[in-house]
């Protein structure tokens, strides 16, 4: 995947003076196969791109490099999550990730009051919950998921390169009938613990106070 492509959205001042990151997400021109590969034409040419995740305080690109891309069709909202990583770790079990695991945190909030949160691991594990106003919390899983890595999982003796998550979030879990001009509020964060170093995090659509500032509109 070409990691030198810039974000193709804009930064605006939103309600209450909050800085927002806006992306227009195109409809996929062909079926998306969630296999963790990044060579499908739509991911390369038309997908909405966050660009490099940034440190929430300095707003400088975080190290190591992380980014996300988005597409949609009538069935689902699609995520492609990319992580450069020299030491890929994923030891979490059924209850969630372990400290130091390599994960992406994903949140989406709809205008209809649905809030969906998920943690995507480099191993392919997903821990997800969805909340609706006045209803109990519900677990959920992507309708399709693929993870691809270039490296050896949980082996600090060698240097790894990268890992990718490709996931489909079905519209029915969000209670949405998708169409052009549908708006979602999205936040993404990725934390990494390099060898012999402290954990570092980068994000898109989340400010230093943890507020969701990413706004995507279907096109």
Short mmCIF file of C-alpha atoms in Angstrom, two decimals:
data_model
loop_
_atom_site.label_atom_id
_atom_site.label_comp_id
_atom_site.label_asym_id
_atom_site.label_seq_id
_atom_site.Cartn_x
_atom_site.Cartn_y
_atom_site.Cartn_z
CA UNK A 1 0.00 0.00 0.00
CA UNK A 2 1.28 3.47 -0.88
CA UNK A 3 1.77 5.14 2.50
CA UNK A 4 2.82 8.48 1.00
CA UNK A 5 -0.67 9.49 -0.10
CA UNK A 6 -2.02 12.45 1.89
CA UNK A 7 -5.41 12.68 3.53
CA UNK A 8 -8.11 13.60 1.01
CA UNK A 9 -10.45 15.42 3.41
CA UNK A 10 -10.48 18.80 5.09
CA UNK A 11 -10.16 20.32 8.54
CA UNK A 12 -12.94 22.70 9.59
CA UNK A 13 -14.22 24.46 12.69
CA UNK A 14 -17.37 22.65 13.77
CA UNK A 15 -20.08 23.27 16.34
CA UNK A 16 -18.85 24.88 19.53
CA UNK A 17 -15.53 25.74 17.93
CA UNK A 18 -14.42 22.09 17.87
CA UNK A 19 -11.83 21.29 15.20
CA UNK A 20 -13.27 18.57 12.94
CA UNK A 21 -11.70 16.31 10.32
CA UNK A 22 -14.11 15.73 7.44
CA UNK A 23 -13.92 13.03 4.79
CA UNK A 24 -16.21 12.27 1.85
CA UNK A 25 -16.45 8.47 1.52
CA UNK A 26 -17.16 7.14 -1.99
CA UNK A 27 -19.35 4.18 -2.89
CA UNK A 28 -17.27 1.15 -3.86
CA UNK A 29 -17.30 0.49 -7.58
CA UNK A 30 -16.95 -3.28 -7.11
CA UNK A 31 -17.45 -5.86 -4.38
CA UNK A 32 -14.97 -5.58 -1.49
CA UNK A 33 -13.37 -8.82 -0.31
CA UNK A 34 -12.15 -8.48 3.27
CA UNK A 35 -8.96 -10.51 3.13
CA UNK A 36 -6.40 -8.06 4.50
CA UNK A 37 -4.95 -7.38 1.06
CA UNK A 38 -4.60 -3.77 -0.08
CA UNK A 39 -4.34 -4.27 -3.83
CA UNK A 40 -8.01 -3.82 -4.75
CA UNK A 41 -8.37 -0.91 -7.15
CA UNK A 42 -10.88 1.02 -5.05
CA UNK A 43 -8.59 1.04 -2.00
CA UNK A 44 -5.81 2.45 -4.15
CA UNK A 45 -7.66 5.00 -6.27
CA UNK A 46 -10.89 6.27 -4.70
CA UNK A 47 -11.03 5.37 -0.99
CA UNK A 48 -11.28 8.13 1.59
CA UNK A 49 -7.93 8.45 3.38
CA UNK A 50 -7.17 9.72 6.87
CA UNK A 51 -3.50 10.21 6.13
CA UNK A 52 -1.02 9.53 8.92
CA UNK A 53 -2.47 9.32 12.42
CA UNK A 54 -1.20 12.11 14.66
CA UNK A 55 -0.27 12.69 18.27
CA UNK A 56 -3.35 14.19 19.93
CA UNK A 57 -1.38 16.97 21.64
CA UNK A 58 1.29 17.96 19.10
CA UNK A 59 -0.79 17.10 15.99
CA UNK A 60 2.40 15.77 14.39
CA UNK A 61 2.43 12.39 12.60
CA UNK A 62 2.80 9.61 15.13
CA UNK A 63 5.55 7.01 14.93
CA UNK A 64 5.23 4.26 13.80
CA UNK A 65 3.02 5.13 10.83
CA UNK A 66 -0.70 4.30 11.01
CA UNK A 67 -3.57 5.24 8.72
CA UNK A 68 -7.08 4.24 7.66
CA UNK A 69 -9.16 4.20 4.50
CA UNK A 70 -12.94 3.99 4.07
CA UNK A 71 -15.44 2.79 1.45
CA UNK A 72 -19.09 1.82 1.52
CA UNK A 73 -21.76 -0.06 -0.38
CA UNK A 74 -25.38 -0.95 0.27
CA UNK A 75 -24.40 -3.75 2.68
CA UNK A 76 -21.64 -2.31 4.85
CA UNK A 77 -19.15 0.39 5.77
CA UNK A 78 -15.62 -0.81 5.05
CA UNK A 79 -12.43 -0.11 7.01
CA UNK A 80 -8.85 -0.65 5.94
CA UNK A 81 -6.48 -0.12 8.88
CA UNK A 82 -2.71 -0.04 8.25
CA UNK A 83 0.02 -0.27 10.91
CA UNK A 84 3.79 -0.16 10.41
CA UNK A 85 5.25 -2.31 13.20
CA UNK A 86 8.68 -3.79 13.97
CA UNK A 87 7.37 -6.03 16.77
CA UNK A 88 3.83 -7.33 16.21
CA UNK A 89 2.21 -8.46 19.46
CA UNK A 90 -1.20 -10.00 20.09
CA UNK A 91 -1.70 -12.09 23.23
CA UNK A 92 -5.26 -11.15 24.21
CA UNK A 93 -7.98 -13.70 24.85
CA UNK A 94 -11.75 -13.73 25.07
CA UNK A 95 -11.88 -10.91 27.61
CA UNK A 96 -9.86 -8.44 25.56
CA UNK A 97 -6.34 -7.40 24.59
CA UNK A 98 -3.35 -7.73 26.91
CA UNK A 99 -1.20 -4.71 27.87
CA UNK A 100 1.29 -4.09 25.08
CA UNK A 101 -0.84 -5.77 22.40
CA UNK A 102 -0.95 -4.08 19.00
CA UNK A 103 -4.50 -2.88 18.42
CA UNK A 104 -6.68 -0.30 16.71
CA UNK A 105 -9.50 1.32 18.68
CA UNK A 106 -12.52 2.25 16.55
CA UNK A 107 -15.60 4.26 17.52
CA UNK A 108 -18.57 5.37 15.44
CA UNK A 109 -21.58 7.42 16.54
CA UNK A 110 -24.70 7.89 14.41
CA UNK A 111 -27.25 10.69 14.36
CA UNK A 112 -29.78 8.09 15.53
CA UNK A 113 -28.05 7.60 18.88
CA UNK A 114 -26.19 4.36 18.13
CA UNK A 115 -22.63 4.12 19.45
CA UNK A 116 -20.39 1.29 18.26
CA UNK A 117 -16.93 0.57 19.66
CA UNK A 118 -14.42 -2.07 18.63
CA UNK A 119 -10.85 -3.12 19.27
CA UNK A 120 -9.10 -4.80 16.33
CA UNK A 121 -6.05 -6.93 17.14
CA UNK A 122 -3.14 -7.90 14.89
CA UNK A 123 -4.13 -11.54 15.52
CA UNK A 124 -7.56 -11.04 13.94
CA UNK A 125 -9.42 -10.94 17.25
CA UNK A 126 -12.14 -8.30 17.58
CA UNK A 127 -13.81 -7.10 20.77
CA UNK A 128 -16.86 -5.02 19.95
CA UNK A 129 -19.93 -3.57 21.66
CA UNK A 130 -22.83 -1.48 20.43
CA UNK A 131 -25.03 0.78 22.54
CA UNK A 132 -28.45 2.18 21.73
CA UNK A 133 -30.32 4.76 23.76
CA UNK A 134 -32.12 3.07 26.63
CA UNK A 135 -31.06 -0.47 25.67
CA UNK A 136 -28.55 -2.94 27.15
CA UNK A 137 -25.06 -3.13 25.67
CA UNK A 138 -24.78 -5.69 22.86
CA UNK A 139 -21.71 -7.49 21.57
CA UNK A 140 -21.04 -7.47 17.83
CA UNK A 141 -18.56 -8.74 15.22
CA UNK A 142 -17.79 -7.49 11.70
CA UNK A 143 -19.75 -9.21 8.95
CA UNK A 144 -16.43 -9.81 7.18
CA UNK A 145 -12.85 -9.55 8.43
CA UNK A 146 -9.38 -10.12 7.05
CA UNK A 147 -5.99 -9.57 8.69
CA UNK A 148 -2.64 -9.76 6.91
CA UNK A 149 0.77 -9.29 8.52
CA UNK A 150 4.35 -9.12 7.32
CA UNK A 151 6.24 -10.49 10.29
CA UNK A 152 6.19 -13.09 13.04
CA UNK A 153 3.54 -12.67 15.70
CA UNK A 154 4.81 -12.47 19.29
CA UNK A 155 8.48 -13.03 18.41
CA UNK A 156 10.68 -10.13 19.59
CA UNK A 157 13.82 -11.78 18.24
CA UNK A 158 13.18 -10.61 14.67
CA UNK A 159 12.02 -7.35 13.09
CA UNK A 160 8.52 -7.24 11.62
CA UNK A 161 7.21 -4.74 9.07
CA UNK A 162 3.45 -4.18 9.08
CA UNK A 163 -0.05 -5.49 9.58
CA UNK A 164 -3.40 -4.67 7.99
CA UNK A 165 -7.02 -5.10 9.04
CA UNK A 166 -9.86 -5.06 6.51
CA UNK A 167 -13.36 -5.14 8.04
CA UNK A 168 -17.01 -4.73 7.06
CA UNK A 169 -19.44 -3.08 9.48
CA UNK A 170 -22.99 -4.00 8.43
CA UNK A 171 -25.43 -1.14 8.27
CA UNK A 172 -28.09 -2.98 10.23
CA UNK A 173 -25.96 -2.98 13.40
CA UNK A 174 -25.96 0.82 13.11
CA UNK A 175 -29.71 1.00 12.36
CA UNK A 176 -28.92 2.88 9.15
CA UNK A 177 -30.32 2.71 5.65
CA UNK A 178 -27.29 4.13 3.85
CA UNK A 179 -27.42 6.78 1.18
CA UNK A 180 -25.51 9.73 -0.09
CA UNK A 181 -25.21 12.42 2.58
CA UNK A 182 -25.44 9.86 5.43
CA UNK A 183 -23.12 11.16 8.17
CA UNK A 184 -21.11 9.18 10.73
CA UNK A 185 -18.87 10.48 13.48
CA UNK A 186 -15.73 8.35 13.71
CA UNK A 187 -12.61 8.14 15.86
CA UNK A 188 -9.62 5.83 15.44
CA UNK A 189 -6.58 5.29 17.63
CA UNK A 190 -3.64 2.93 17.39
CA UNK A 191 -1.21 2.22 20.23
CA UNK A 192 2.16 0.54 19.79
CA UNK A 193 4.86 -0.54 22.24
CA UNK A 194 8.22 -0.73 20.43
CA UNK A 195 10.99 -2.98 21.68
CA UNK A 196 12.54 -1.61 24.87
CA UNK A 197 10.39 1.54 24.70
CA UNK A 198 7.20 3.00 26.12
CA UNK A 199 3.78 2.81 24.47
CA UNK A 200 3.00 5.47 21.87
CA UNK A 201 -0.40 6.29 20.43
CA UNK A 202 -1.61 8.11 17.33
CA UNK A 203 -5.16 8.90 16.31
CA UNK A 204 -7.51 10.33 13.73
CA UNK A 205 -10.83 11.93 14.61
CA UNK A 206 -10.07 12.20 18.32
CA UNK A 207 -8.82 15.27 20.18
CA UNK A 208 -6.67 15.47 23.32
CA UNK A 209 -9.80 15.26 25.50
CA UNK A 210 -10.97 12.05 23.80
CA UNK A 211 -13.84 13.72 21.93
CA UNK A 212 -14.85 12.31 18.54
CA UNK A 213 -13.88 14.86 15.87
CA UNK A 214 -13.91 12.74 12.69
CA UNK A 215 -16.91 13.32 10.43
CA UNK A 216 -17.47 11.14 7.36
CA UNK A 217 -20.18 11.71 4.77
CA UNK A 218 -21.21 9.07 2.24
CA UNK A 219 -20.95 10.16 -1.38
#
